[in-house]
Structure formats: structure tokens, C-alpha cells
mmCIF file of C-alpha atoms in Angstrom:
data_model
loop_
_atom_site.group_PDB
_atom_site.id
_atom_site.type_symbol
_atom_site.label_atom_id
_atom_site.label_comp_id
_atom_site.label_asym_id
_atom_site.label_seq_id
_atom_site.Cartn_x
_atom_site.Cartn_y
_atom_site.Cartn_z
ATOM 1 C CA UNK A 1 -6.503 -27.729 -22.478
ATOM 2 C CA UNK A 2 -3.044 -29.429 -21.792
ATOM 3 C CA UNK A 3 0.063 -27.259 -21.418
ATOM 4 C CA UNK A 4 2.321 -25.972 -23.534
ATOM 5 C CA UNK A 5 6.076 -24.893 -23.687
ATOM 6 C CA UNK A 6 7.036 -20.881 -23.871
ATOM 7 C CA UNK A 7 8.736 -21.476 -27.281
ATOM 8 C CA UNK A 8 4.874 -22.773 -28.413
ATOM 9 C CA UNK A 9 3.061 -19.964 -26.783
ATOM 10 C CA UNK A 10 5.718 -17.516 -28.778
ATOM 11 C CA UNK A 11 4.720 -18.839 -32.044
ATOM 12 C CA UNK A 12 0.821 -18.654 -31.209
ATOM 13 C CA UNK A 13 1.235 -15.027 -29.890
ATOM 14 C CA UNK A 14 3.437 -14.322 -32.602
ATOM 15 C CA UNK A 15 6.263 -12.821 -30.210
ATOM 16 C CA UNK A 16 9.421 -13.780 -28.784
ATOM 17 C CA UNK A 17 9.681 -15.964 -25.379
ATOM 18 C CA UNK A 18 11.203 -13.221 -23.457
ATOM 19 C CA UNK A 19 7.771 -11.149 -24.243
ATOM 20 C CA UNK A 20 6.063 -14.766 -23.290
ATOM 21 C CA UNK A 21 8.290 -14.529 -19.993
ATOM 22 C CA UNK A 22 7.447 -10.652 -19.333
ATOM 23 C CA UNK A 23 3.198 -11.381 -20.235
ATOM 24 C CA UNK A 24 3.461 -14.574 -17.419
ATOM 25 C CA UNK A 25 5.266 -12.502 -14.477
ATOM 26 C CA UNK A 26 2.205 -9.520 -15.299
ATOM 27 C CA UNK A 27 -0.069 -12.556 -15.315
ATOM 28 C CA UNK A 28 -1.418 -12.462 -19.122
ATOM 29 C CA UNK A 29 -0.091 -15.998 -19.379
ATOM 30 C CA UNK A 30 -0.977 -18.854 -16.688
ATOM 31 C CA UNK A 31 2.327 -20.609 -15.722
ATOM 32 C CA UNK A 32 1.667 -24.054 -14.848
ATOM 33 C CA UNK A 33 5.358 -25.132 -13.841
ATOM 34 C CA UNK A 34 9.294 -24.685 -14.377
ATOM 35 C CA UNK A 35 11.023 -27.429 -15.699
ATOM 36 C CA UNK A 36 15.187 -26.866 -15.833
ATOM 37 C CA UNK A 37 14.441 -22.899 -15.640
ATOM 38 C CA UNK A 38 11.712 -23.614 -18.524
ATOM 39 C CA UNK A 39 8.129 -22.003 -18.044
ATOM 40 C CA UNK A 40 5.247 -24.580 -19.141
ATOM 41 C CA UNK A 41 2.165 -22.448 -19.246
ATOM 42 C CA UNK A 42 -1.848 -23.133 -19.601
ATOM 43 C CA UNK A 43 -2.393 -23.427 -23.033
ATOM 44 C CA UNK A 44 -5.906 -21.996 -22.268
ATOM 45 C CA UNK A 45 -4.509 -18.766 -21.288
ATOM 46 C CA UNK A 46 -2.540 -18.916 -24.330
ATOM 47 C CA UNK A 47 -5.196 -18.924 -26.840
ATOM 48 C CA UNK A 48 -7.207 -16.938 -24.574
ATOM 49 C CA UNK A 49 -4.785 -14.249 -25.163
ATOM 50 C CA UNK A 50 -4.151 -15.111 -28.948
ATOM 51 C CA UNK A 51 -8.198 -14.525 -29.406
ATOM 52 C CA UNK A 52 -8.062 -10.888 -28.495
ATOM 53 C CA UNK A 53 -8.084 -8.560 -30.645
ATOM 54 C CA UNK A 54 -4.271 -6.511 -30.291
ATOM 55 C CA UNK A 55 -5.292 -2.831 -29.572
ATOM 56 C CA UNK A 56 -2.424 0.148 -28.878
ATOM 57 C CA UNK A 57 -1.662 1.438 -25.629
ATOM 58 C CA UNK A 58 -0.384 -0.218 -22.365
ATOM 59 C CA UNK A 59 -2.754 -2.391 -20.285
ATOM 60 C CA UNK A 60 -4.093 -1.190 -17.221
ATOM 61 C CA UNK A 61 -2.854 -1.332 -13.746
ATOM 62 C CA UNK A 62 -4.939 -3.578 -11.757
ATOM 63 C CA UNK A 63 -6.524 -0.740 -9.820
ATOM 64 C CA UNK A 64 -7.569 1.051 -13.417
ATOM 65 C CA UNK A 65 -8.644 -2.161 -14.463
ATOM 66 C CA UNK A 66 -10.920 -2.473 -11.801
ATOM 67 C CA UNK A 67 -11.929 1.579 -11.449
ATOM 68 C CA UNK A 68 -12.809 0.804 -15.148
ATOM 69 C CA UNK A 69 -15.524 -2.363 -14.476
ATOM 70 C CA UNK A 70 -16.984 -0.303 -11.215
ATOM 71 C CA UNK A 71 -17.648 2.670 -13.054
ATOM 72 C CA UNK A 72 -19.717 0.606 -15.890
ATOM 73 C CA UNK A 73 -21.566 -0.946 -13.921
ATOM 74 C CA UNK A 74 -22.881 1.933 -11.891
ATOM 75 C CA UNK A 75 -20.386 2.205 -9.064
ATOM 76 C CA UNK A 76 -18.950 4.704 -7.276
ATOM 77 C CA UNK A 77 -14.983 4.844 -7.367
ATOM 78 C CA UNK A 78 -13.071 5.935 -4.335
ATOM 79 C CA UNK A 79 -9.336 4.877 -4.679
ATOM 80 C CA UNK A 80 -8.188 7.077 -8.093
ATOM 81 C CA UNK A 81 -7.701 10.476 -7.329
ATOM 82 C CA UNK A 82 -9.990 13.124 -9.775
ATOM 83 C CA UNK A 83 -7.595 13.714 -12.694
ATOM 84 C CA UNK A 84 -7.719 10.299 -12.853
ATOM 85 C CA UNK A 85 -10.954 9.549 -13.232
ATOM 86 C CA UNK A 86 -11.254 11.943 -15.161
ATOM 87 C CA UNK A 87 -9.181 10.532 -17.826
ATOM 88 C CA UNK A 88 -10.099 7.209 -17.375
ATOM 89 C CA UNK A 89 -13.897 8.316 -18.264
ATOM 90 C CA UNK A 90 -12.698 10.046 -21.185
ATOM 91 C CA UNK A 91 -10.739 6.769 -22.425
ATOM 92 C CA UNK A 92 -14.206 4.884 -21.930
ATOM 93 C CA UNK A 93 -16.831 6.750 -23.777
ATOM 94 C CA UNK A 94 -14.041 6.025 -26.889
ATOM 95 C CA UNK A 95 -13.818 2.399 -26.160
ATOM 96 C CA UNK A 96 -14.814 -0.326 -27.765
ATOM 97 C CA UNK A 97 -15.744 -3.705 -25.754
ATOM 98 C CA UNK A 98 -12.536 -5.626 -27.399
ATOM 99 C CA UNK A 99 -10.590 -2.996 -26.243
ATOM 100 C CA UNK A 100 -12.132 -2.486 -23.200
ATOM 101 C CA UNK A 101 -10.781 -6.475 -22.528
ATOM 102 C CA UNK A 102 -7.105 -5.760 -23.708
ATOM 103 C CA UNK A 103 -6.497 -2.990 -21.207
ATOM 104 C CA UNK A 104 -8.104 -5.060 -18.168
ATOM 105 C CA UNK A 105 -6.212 -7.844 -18.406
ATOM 106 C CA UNK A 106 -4.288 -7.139 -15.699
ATOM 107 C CA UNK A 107 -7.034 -7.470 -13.459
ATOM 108 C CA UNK A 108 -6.371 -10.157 -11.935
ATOM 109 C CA UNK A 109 -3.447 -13.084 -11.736
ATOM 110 C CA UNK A 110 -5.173 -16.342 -13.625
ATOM 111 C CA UNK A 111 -4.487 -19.901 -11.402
ATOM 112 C CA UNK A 112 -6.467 -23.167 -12.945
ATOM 113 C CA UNK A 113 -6.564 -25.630 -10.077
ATOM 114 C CA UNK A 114 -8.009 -28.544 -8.460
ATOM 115 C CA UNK A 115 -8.672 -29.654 -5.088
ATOM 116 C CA UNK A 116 -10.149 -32.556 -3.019
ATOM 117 C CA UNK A 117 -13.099 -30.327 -1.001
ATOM 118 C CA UNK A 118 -15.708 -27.472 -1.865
ATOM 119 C CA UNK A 119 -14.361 -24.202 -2.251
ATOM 120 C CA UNK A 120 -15.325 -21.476 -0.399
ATOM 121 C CA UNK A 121 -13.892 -17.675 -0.335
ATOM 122 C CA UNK A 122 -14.505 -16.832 -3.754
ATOM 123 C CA UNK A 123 -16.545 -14.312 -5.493
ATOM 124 C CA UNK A 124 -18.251 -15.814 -8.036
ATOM 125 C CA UNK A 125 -17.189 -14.302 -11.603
ATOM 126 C CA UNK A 126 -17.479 -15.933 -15.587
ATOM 127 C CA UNK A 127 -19.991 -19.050 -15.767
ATOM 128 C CA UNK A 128 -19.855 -19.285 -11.520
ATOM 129 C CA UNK A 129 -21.762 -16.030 -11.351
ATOM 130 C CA UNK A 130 -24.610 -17.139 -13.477
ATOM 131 C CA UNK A 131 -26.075 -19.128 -10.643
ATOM 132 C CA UNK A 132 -27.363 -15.079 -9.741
ATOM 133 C CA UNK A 133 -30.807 -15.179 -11.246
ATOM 134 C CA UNK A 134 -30.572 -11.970 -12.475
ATOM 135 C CA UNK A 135 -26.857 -12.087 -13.832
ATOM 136 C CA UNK A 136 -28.220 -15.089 -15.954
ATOM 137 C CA UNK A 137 -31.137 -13.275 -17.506
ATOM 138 C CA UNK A 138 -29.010 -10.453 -18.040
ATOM 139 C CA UNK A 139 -26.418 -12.777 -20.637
ATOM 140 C CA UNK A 140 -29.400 -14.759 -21.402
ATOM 141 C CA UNK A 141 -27.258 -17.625 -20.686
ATOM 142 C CA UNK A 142 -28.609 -20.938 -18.370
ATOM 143 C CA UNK A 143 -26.084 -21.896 -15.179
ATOM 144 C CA UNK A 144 -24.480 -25.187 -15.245
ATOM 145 C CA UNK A 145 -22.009 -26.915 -13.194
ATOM 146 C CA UNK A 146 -18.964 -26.407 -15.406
ATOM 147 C CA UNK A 147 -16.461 -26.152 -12.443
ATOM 148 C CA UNK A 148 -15.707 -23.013 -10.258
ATOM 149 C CA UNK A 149 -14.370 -19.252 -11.396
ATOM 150 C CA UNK A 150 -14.149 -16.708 -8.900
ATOM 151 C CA UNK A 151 -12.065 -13.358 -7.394
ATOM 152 C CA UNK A 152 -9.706 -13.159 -4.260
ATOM 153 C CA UNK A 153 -8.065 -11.033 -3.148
ATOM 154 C CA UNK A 154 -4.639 -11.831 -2.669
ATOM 155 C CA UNK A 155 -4.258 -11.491 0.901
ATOM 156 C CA UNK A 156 -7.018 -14.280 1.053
ATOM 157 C CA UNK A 157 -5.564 -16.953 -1.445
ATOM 158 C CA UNK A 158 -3.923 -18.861 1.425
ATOM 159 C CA UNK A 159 -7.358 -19.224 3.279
ATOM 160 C CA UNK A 160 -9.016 -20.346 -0.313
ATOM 161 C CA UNK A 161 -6.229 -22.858 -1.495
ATOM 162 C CA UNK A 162 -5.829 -24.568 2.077
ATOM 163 C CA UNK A 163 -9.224 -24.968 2.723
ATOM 164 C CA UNK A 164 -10.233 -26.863 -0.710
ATOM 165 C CA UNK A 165 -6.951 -28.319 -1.063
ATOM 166 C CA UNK A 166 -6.253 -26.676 -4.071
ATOM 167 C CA UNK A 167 -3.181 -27.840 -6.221
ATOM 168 C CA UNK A 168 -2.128 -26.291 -9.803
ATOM 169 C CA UNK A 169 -3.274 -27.927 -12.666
ATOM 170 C CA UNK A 170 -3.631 -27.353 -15.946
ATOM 171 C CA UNK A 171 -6.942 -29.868 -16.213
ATOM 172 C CA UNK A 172 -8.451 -28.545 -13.425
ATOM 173 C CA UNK A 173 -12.033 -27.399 -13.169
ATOM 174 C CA UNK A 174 -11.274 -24.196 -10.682
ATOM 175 C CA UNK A 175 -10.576 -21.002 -12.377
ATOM 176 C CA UNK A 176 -8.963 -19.001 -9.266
ATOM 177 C CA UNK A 177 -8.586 -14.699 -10.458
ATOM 178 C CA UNK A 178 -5.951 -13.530 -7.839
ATOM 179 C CA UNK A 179 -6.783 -9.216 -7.452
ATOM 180 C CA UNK A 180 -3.849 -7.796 -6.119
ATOM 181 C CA UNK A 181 -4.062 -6.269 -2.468
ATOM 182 C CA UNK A 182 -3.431 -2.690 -3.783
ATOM 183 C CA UNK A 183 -6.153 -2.348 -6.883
ATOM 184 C CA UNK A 184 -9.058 -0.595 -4.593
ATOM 185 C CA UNK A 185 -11.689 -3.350 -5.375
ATOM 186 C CA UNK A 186 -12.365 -4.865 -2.320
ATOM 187 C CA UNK A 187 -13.529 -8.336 -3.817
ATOM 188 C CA UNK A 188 -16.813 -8.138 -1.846
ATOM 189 C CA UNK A 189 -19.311 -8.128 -4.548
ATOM 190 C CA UNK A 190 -20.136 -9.000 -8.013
ATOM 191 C CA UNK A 191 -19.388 -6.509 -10.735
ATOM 192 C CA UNK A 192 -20.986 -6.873 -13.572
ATOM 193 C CA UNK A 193 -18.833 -5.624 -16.011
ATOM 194 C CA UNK A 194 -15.891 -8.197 -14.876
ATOM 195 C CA UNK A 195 -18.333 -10.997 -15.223
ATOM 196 C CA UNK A 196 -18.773 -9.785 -18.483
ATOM 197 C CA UNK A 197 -15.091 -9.358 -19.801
ATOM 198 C CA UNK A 198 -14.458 -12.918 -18.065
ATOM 199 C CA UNK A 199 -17.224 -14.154 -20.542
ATOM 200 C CA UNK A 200 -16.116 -12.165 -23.478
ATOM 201 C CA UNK A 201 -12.700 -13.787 -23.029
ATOM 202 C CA UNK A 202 -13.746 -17.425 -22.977
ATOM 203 C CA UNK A 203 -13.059 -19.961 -25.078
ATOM 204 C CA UNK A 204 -16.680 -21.022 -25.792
ATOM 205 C CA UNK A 205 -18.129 -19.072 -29.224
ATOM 206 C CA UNK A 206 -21.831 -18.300 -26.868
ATOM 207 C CA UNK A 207 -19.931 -17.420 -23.609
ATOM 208 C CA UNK A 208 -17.816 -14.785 -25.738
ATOM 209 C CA UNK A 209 -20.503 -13.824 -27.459
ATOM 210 C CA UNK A 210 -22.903 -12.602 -24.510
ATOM 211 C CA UNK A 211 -20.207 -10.903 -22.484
ATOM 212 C CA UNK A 212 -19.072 -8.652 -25.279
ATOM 213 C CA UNK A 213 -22.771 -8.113 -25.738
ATOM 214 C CA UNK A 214 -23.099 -7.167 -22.313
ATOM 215 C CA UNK A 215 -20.006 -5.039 -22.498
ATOM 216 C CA UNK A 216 -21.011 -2.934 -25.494
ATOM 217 C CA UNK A 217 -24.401 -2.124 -23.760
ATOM 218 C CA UNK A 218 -22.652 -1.185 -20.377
ATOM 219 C CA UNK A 219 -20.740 0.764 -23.041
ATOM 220 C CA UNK A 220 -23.347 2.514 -24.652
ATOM 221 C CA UNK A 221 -25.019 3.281 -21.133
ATOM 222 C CA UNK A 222 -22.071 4.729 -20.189
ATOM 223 C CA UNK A 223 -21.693 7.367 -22.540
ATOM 224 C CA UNK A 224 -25.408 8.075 -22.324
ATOM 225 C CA UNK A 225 -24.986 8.949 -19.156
ATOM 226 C CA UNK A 226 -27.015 5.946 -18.057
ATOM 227 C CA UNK A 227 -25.080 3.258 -16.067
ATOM 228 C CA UNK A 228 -28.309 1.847 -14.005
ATOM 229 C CA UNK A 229 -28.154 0.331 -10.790
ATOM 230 C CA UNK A 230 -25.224 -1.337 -9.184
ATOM 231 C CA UNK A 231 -25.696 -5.287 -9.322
ATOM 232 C CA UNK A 232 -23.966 -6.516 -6.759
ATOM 233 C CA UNK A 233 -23.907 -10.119 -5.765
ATOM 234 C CA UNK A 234 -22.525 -12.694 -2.896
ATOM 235 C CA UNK A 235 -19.524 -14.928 -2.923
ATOM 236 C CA UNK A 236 -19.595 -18.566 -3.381
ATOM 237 C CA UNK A 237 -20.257 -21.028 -0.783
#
């Protein structure tokens, strides 16, 4: 999806372009380049945005976000304090799975890039992770080679974008989810419930439709009391 200007993004989101300035610099919106002080952003992560369904309450830091996804899919959460956690379970067992995606999107900072070589260093996430058997069954959705998507942390984005020569651009078949260095997940294994936002925010009507599925029943589990076994997974090669 080609890009678009911030004045065009305003009108899509329905807000003004110095909201469409502050949701690029939390990394809501994908900015592709500046031109004469002007932000061009993905128009991807425009309408991703746009699809969501608007829910009260501010999103998520990046290290709720992510204490959010561990604990539904069955993992233990070391890096919020008690009270926290606390809370944040409370906030849960009353969520829904659209809502569930509008406070985590500040997960992760969005980059859509190309590059001349194979990437390596990241953990596979949205259609990349369905190469896992089991995370395949469990969407009941078949892997193909639609281009890369994957986690990094930040610290490790240098190592990723020099090795496979990655560039931005807003055509380009490598989705690249930047987790900043202080949100506790140590982007060293798959969780399941981040695949399953990622899929529940796509563009493509089945992809959407079998991550929210997903998210509802990690939902459900959760406030059963019954949040399985951690799937974990390995990064990309």
C-alpha cells in the first residue's frame, strides 16, 4: 500500500495532523519519510489503525502491552511489580479481544522494509510465525511465503537491518516490530497472544478473522482460570 501524506491520514483517522504527528512519534503510525518538515507515512498502518475499533482509556506502555500477551498465553510475568499485575488481570478478565488490540498497540515500533539478503534476528510473529506447525493448526490458517514479520528488540535492530541490508520502504515485503529495550519481554520466544493481535490487526478479512478468534479464546481461558501451556517458539533463520 503506497504512502500517504499526514493531512490524508488525518481525514482517514478522523483527527487532526498534530494527533497524526503525536500517534507516529508513539509508533501507531509508520513514518516512511520527511519531505520539507512533512511526515509521509505507510498508508498500511493508516488503515490498520482506522480498522480498529476506538475503545476509552490510554494505550498501554510497551511493558503492559507485553505483561498483557505473556500472561494469556500462560506465562509467567516478572518485570511489573504485584499491584500491578494485579490490576492489569483485573482489566483482562473485562476485556474484549478489540480492545485487548487498542491498548497493545504500543507494543512495538512498526518499520516495513526491504533488503537485498535473508534476514535473520527476528522472532517470527503475524503470517512468519505460521511456519510453527502448531501455531498454524492453532489459527487454522496454511503458511505461505508472503514476506517476513518478526520482533527485535531494539538494542538488536542494527545487527538485523545491516545484515539483510534493510532499507525503508513502503512496498516492502519485511514487516520489522521494534520492542523497546525497557518493556520486560525479552524477544526470545513466540507468544502466542502477540501473534494473534498481529493477525487480528491485518489487513486481510481471514488473517483478522483467526487472530481475534484466537484472542477471544485466550480470553475466555483466562478468566476461567485456564491459560494452558506456554507455546513458545524459535526465531527466524
Amino acid at each position: 500500500m503506497s504512502e500517504m501524506t499526514a493531512v490524508a491520514g488525518a481525514e482517514i483517522l478522523g483527527v487532526s495532523t498534530r494527533q497524526v504527528a503525536r500517534l507516529a512519534r508513539a509508533g501507531e503510525l509508520t513514518v516512511t519519510r520527511t519531505v520539507g518538515g512533512a511526515l509521509l507515512l505507510d498508508g498500511a498502518s493508516v488503515h490498520r489503525l482506522a480498522n480498529q475499533v476506538r475503545h476509552n482509556g490510554r494505550p498501554w506502555t510497551s511493558a503492559t502491552a507485553w505483561a498483557a500477551l505473556a500472561l494469556l498465553s500462560g506465562e509467567g510475568v516478572v518485570w511489573l511489580d504485584a499491584s500491578a499485575l494485579s490490576r492489569l488481570r483485573h482489566r483482562l478478565r473485562a476485556s474484549s479481544a478489540s480492545q485487548l488490540c487498542w491498548m497493545t498497540r504500543r507494543r512495538a515500533f512498526v518499520h516495513r522494509m526491504r533488503g537485498w539478503g535473508t534476514v535473520t534476528g527476528l522472532l517470527a510473529s503475524g503470517v512468519s510465525a505460521l511456519h510453527e506447525e502448531a501455531i498454524s493448526a492453532l489459527f487454522d490458517l496454511t503458511a505461505v511465503d508472503a514476506g517476513v514479520d518478526g520482533y527485535v528488540r531494539a538494542r538488536d535492530l542494527a545487527g538485523v537491518v545491516g545484515g539483510a541490508g534493510l532499507v525503508d520502504d513502503v512496498e516492502g515485503d519485511v514487516i520489522v516490530r521494534v520492542v523497546p529495550d525497557d518493556a520486560g519481554y525479552g524477544v526470545d520466544h513466540i507468544v502466542t497472544a502477540a501473534v494473534a493481535v498481529d493477525l487480528a490487526e491485518s489487513l486481510d478479512t481471514r488473517e483478522s478473522a483467526a487472530g481475534t478468534r484466537v484472542l477471544e479464546d485466550l480470553l475466555d481461558r483466562f478468566r476461567s482460570g485456564d491459560t494452558g501451556r506456554r507455546m513458545s517458539g524459535r526465531r527466524d533463520q
